[in-house]
PDB file of C-alpha atoms in Angstrom:
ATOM      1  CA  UNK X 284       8.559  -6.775  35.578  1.00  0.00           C
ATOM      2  CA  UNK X 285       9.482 -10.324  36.597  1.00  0.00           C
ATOM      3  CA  UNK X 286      12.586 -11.420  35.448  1.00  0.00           C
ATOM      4  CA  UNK X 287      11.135 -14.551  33.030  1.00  0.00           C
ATOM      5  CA  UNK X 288       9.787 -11.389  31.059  1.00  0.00           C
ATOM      6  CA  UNK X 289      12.857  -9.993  29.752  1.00  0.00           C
ATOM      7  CA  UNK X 290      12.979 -12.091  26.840  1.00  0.00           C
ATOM      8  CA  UNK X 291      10.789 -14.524  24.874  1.00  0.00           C
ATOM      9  CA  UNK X 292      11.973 -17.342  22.668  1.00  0.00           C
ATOM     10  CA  UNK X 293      10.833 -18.540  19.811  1.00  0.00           C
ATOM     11  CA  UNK X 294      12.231 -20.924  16.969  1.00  0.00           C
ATOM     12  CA  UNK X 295      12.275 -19.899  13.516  1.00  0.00           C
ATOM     13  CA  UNK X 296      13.365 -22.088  11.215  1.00  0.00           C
ATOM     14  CA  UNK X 297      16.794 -23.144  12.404  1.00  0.00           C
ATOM     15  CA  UNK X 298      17.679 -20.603  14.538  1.00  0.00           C
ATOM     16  CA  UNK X 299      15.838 -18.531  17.454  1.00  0.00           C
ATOM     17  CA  UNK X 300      14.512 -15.098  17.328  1.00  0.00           C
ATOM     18  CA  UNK X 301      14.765 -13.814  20.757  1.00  0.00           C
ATOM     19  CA  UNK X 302      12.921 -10.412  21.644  1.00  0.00           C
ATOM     20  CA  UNK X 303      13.795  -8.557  24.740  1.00  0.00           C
ATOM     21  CA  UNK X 304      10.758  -7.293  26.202  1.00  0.00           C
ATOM     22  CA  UNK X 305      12.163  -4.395  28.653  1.00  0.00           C
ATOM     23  CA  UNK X 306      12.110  -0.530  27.783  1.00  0.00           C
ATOM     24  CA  UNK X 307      15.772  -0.551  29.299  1.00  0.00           C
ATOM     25  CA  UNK X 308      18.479  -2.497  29.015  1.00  0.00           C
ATOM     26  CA  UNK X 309      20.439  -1.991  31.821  1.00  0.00           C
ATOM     27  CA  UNK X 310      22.849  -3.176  35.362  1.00  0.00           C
ATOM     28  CA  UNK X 311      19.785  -5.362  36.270  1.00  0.00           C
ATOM     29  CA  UNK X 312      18.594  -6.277  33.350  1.00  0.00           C
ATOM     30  CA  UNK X 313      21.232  -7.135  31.255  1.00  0.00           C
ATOM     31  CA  UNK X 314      22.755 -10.241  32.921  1.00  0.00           C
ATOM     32  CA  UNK X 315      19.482 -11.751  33.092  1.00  0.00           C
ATOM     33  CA  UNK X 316      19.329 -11.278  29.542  1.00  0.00           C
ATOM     34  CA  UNK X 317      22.511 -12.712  28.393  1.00  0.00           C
ATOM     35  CA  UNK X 318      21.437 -15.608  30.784  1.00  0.00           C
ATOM     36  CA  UNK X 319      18.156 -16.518  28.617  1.00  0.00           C
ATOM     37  CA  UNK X 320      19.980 -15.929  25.233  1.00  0.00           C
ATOM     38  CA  UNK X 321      23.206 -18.286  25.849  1.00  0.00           C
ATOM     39  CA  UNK X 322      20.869 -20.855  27.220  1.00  0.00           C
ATOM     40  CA  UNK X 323      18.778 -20.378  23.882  1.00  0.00           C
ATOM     41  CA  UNK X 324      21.813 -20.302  21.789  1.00  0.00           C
ATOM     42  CA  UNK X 325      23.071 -24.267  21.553  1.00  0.00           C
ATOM     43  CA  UNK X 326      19.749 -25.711  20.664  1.00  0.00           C
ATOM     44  CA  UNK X 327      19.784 -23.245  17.907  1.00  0.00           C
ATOM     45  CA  UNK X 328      22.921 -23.743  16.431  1.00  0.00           C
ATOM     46  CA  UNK X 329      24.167 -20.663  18.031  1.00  0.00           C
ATOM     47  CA  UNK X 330      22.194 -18.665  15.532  1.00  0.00           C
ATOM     48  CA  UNK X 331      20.083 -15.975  17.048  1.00  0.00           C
ATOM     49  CA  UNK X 332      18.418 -12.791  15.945  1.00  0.00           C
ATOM     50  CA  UNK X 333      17.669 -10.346  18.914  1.00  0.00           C
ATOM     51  CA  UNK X 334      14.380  -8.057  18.297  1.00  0.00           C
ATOM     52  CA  UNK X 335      15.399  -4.911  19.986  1.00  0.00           C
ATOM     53  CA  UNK X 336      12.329  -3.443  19.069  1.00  0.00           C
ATOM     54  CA  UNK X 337      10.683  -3.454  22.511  1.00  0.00           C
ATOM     55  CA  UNK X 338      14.210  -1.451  24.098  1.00  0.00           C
ATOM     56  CA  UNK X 339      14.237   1.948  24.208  1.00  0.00           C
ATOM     57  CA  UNK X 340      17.518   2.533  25.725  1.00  0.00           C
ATOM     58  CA  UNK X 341      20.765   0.021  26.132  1.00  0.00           C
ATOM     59  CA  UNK X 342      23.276   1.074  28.556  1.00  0.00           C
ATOM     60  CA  UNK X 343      26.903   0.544  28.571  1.00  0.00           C
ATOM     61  CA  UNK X 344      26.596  -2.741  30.253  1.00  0.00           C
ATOM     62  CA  UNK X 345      23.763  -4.036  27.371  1.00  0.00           C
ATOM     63  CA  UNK X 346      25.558  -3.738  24.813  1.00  0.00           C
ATOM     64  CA  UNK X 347      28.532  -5.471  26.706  1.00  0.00           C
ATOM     65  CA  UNK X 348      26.069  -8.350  26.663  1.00  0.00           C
ATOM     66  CA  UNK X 349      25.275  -8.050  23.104  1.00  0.00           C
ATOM     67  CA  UNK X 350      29.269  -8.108  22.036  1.00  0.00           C
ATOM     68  CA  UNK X 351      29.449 -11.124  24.595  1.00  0.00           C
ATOM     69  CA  UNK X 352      26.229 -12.900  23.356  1.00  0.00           C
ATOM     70  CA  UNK X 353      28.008 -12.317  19.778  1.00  0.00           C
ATOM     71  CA  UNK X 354      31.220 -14.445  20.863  1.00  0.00           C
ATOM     72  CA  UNK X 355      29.862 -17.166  22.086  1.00  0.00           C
ATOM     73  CA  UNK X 356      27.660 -17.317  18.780  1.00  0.00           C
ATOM     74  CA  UNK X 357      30.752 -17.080  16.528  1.00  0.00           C
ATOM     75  CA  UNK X 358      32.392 -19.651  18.921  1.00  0.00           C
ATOM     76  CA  UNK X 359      29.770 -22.025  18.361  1.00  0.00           C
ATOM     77  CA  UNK X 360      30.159 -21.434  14.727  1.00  0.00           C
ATOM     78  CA  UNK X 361      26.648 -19.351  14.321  1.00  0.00           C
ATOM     79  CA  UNK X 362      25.756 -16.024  14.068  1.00  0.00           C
ATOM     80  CA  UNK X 363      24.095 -13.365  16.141  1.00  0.00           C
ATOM     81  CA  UNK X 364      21.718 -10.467  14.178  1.00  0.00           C
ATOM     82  CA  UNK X 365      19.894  -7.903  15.830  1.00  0.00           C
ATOM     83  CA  UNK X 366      16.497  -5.932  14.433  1.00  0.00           C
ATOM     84  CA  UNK X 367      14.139  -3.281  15.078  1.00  0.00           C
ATOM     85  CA  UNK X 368      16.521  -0.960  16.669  1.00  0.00           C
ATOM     86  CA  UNK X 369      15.426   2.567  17.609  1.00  0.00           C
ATOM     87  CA  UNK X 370      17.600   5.366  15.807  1.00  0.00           C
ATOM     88  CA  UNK X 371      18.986   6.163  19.138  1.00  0.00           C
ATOM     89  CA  UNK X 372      20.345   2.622  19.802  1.00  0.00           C
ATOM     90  CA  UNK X 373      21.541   2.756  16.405  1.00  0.00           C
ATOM     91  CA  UNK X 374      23.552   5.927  16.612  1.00  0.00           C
ATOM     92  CA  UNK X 375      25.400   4.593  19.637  1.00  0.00           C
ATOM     93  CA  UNK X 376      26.162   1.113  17.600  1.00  0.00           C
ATOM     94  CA  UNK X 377      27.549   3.404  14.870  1.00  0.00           C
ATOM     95  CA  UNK X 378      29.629   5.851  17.171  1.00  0.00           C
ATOM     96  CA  UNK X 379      31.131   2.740  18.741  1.00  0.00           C
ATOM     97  CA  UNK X 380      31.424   1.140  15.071  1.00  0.00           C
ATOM     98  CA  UNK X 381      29.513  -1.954  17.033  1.00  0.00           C
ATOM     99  CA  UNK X 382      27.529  -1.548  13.641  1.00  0.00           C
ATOM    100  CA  UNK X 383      30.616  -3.191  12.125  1.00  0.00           C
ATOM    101  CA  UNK X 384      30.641  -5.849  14.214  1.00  0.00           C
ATOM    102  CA  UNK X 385      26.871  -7.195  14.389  1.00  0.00           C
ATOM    103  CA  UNK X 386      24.476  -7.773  11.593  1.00  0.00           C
ATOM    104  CA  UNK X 387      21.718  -5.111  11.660  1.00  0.00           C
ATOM    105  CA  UNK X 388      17.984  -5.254  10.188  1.00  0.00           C
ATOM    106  CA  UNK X 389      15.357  -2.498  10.437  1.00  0.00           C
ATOM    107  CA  UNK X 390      12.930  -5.418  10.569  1.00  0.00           C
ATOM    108  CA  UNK X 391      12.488  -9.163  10.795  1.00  0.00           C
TER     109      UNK X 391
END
């Protein structure tokens, strides 16, 4: 997978819906991630909702980038929202209490 694949873009009213398009989330993968989404987040108000849908596991070091992508969002005054979790990713957010800390959607 080429690394412009990891996530696509799109604008959705006025913020961005981002979904991450790898089956792991991981040491490679993850800075090239937060890369995409904090160059998506300014012309989008800093608002951003993350489809996790495609991700079927998120290592230590994702979900570093998803509590990093989520400061930079609240600096910039917006808001970062993730969806379409698998219950496995979910269960770790919630044993971490990261559940607390980032809006969570089944869907869109």
């Amino acid at each position: 997978m080429t690394e412009a694949s990891f996530v696509s873009v799109e604008k959705v009213g006025g913020a961005c819906v981002a979904r991450v398009m790898c089956p792991t989330v991981g040491q490679r993968e993850a800075p090239i991630i937060e890369q995409e989404l904090l160059a998506a987040g300014p012309g989008h108000g800093w608002r951003v909702a993350i489809d996790m849908s495609g991700v079927g596991m998120l290592t230590s070091v994702g979900i570093g980038t998803l509590v990093t992508v989520n400061k930079k969002c609240r600096e910039g005054k917006g808001r970062m929202a993730l969806f379409g979790l698998n219950d496995t990713i979910m269960d770790v957010l919630k044993l971490t209490r990261l559940d607390k800390l980032f809006p969570i959607a089944r869907d869109r």
